[in-house]
CSV table of C-alpha atoms and ligand atoms in Angstrom, one decimal:
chain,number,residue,atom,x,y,z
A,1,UNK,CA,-48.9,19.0,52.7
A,2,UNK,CA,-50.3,21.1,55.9
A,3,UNK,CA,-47.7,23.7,55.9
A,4,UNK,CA,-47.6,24.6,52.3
A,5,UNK,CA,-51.3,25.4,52.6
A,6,UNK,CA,-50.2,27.4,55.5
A,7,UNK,CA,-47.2,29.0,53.5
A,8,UNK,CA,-50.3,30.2,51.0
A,9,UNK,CA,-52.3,31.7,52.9
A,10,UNK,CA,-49.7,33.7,55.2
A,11,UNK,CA,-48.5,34.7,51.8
A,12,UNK,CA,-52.1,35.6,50.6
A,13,UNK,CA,-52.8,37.9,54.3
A,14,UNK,CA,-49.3,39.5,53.8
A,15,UNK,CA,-49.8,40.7,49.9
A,16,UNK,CA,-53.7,41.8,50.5
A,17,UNK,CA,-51.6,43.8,53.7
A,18,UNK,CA,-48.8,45.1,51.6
A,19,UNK,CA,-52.1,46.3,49.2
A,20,UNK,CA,-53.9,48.0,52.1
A,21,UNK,CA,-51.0,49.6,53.4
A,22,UNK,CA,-49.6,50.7,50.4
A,23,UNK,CA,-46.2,48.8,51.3
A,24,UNK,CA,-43.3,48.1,49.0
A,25,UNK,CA,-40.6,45.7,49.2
A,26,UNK,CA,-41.3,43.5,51.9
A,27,UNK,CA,-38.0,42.4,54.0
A,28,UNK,CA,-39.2,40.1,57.0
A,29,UNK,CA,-42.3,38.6,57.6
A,30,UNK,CA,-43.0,36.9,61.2
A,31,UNK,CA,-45.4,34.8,62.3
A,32,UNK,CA,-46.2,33.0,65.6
A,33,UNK,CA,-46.8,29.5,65.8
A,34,UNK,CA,-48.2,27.6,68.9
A,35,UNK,CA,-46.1,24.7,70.3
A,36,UNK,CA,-49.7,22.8,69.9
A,37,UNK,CA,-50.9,24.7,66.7
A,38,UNK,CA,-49.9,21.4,64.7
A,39,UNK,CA,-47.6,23.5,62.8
A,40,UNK,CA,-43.9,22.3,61.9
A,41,UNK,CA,-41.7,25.3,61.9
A,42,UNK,CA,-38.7,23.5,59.7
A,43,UNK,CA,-41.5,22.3,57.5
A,44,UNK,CA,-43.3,25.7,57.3
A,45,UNK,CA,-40.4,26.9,56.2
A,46,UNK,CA,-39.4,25.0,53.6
A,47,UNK,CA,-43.0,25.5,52.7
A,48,UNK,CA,-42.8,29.0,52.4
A,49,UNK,CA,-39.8,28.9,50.0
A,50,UNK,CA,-41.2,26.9,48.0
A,51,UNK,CA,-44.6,28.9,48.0
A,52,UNK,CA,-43.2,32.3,47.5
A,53,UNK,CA,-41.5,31.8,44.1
A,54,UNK,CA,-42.5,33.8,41.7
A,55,UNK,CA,-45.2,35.8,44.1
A,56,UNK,CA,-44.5,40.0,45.2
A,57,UNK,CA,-42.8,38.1,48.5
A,58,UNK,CA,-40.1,36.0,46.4
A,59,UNK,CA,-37.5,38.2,48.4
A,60,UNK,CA,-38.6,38.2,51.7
A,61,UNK,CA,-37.6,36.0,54.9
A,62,UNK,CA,-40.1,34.1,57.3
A,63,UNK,CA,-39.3,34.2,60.9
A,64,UNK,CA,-41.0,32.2,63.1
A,65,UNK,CA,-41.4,32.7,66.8
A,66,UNK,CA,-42.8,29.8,69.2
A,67,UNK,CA,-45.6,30.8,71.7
A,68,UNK,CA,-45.3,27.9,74.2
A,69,UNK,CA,-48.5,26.1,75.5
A,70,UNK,CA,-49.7,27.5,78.3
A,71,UNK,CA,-52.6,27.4,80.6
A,72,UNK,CA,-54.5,26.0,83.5
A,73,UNK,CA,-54.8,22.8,84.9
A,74,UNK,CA,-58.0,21.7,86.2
A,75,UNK,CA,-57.1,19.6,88.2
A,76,UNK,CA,-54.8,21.0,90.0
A,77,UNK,CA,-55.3,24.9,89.4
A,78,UNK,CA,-51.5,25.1,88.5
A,79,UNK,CA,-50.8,28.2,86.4
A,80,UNK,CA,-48.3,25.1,83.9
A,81,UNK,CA,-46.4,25.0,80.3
A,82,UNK,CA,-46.6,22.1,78.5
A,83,UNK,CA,-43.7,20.3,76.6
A,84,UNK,CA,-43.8,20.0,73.1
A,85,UNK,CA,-45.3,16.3,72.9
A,86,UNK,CA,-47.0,16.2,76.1
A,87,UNK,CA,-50.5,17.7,77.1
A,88,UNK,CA,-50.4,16.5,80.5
A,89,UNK,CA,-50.4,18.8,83.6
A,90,UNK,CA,-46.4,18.3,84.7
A,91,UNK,CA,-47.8,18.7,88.0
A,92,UNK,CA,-50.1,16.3,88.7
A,93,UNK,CA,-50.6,14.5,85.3
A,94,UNK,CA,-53.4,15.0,84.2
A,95,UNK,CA,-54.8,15.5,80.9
A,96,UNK,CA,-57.5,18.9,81.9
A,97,UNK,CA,-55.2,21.4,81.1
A,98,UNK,CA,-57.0,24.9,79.8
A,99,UNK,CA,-54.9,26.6,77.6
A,100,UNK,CA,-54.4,29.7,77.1
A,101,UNK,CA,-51.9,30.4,74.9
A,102,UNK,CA,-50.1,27.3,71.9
A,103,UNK,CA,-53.0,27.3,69.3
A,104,UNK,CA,-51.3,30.5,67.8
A,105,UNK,CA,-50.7,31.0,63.9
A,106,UNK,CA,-50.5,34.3,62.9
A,107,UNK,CA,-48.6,37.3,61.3
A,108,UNK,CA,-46.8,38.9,64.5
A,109,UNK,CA,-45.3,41.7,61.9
A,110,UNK,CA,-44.3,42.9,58.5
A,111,UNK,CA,-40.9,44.6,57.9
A,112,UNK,CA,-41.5,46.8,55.1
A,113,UNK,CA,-40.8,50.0,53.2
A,114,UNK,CA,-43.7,52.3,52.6
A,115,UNK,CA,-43.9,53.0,49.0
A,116,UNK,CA,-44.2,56.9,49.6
A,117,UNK,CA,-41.2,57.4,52.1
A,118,UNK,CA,-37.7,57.0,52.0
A,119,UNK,CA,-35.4,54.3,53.1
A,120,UNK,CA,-36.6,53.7,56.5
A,121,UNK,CA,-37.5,50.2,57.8
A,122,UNK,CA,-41.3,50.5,59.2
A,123,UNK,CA,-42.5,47.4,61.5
A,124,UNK,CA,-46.5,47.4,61.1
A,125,UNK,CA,-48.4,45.8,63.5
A,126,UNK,CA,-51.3,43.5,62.7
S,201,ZN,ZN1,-52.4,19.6,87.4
C-alpha cells in the first residue's frame, strides 16, 4: 500500500525532527499533499493510524492540507487550476499544462512542546 509507506516515512522525518529539536509530546502534525501528488488523503490517513502505533507519535493527529494543481498552460499561456481528475487546460483543453504547484508532500508543521519550556504550544517550521 502507497500511503502506509508514506505514513512511515512522515513519521520517520517527524521523530528525527522531534530529536533535532529537542521536542516532546508532539500534538499535530500537518502535511501538504498535491491534488496530483498521487496521494489519497482518506487513505493516508488511515495509513498513519495504523503506522503510528506503538511509535513516540502514537498520540498525535495528521492534518492534511490540499495544495491544488496549478500552473501554466502552454498552449494558451492561461495562469489555470486543474480539477482533481483532469490535467487538461480548462481553457482550451489541452494537455501542456506547467505546473507549478500539486506535486506537494511534505511536513507544512509540527505542533509541539519543547522539552525545556513550559506549557506553551510551539508551531516549528520546516
Ligand atoms: Zn490552455
Amino acid at each position: 500500500m502507497h500511503e502506509l509507506s508514506i505514513a512511515e516515512s512522515i513519521i520517520t522525518a517527524v521523530v528525527q525532527e522531534m530529536e533535532e529539536q529537542s521536542l516532546s509530546s508532539v500534538s499535530v502534525i500537518g502535511v501538504r499533499i498535491g491534488a496530483v501528488s498521487g496521494v489519497l488523503p482518506d487513505a493516508l490517513l488511515f495509513s498513519y493510524e495504523v503506522a503510528i502505533g506503538g511509535t513516540a507519535l502514537s498520540d498525535t493527529k495528521l492534518e492534511i492540507e490540499k495544495v491544488p494543481a496549478e500552473g501554466k498552460c502552454r498552449h494558451c499561456e492561461a495562469h489555470v487550476r486543474l480539477g482533481d481528475c483532469s490535467f487538461l487546460c480548462p481553457k482550451c483543453g489541452s494537455g501542456a499544462v506547467d505546473l507549478r504547484s500539486g506535486h506537494e508532500l511534505e511536513v507544512a508543521y509540527i505542533e509541539a512542546e519543547r522539552s525545556c519550556e513550559g506549557e506553551s504550544d510551539d508551531e516549528v517550521e520546516s
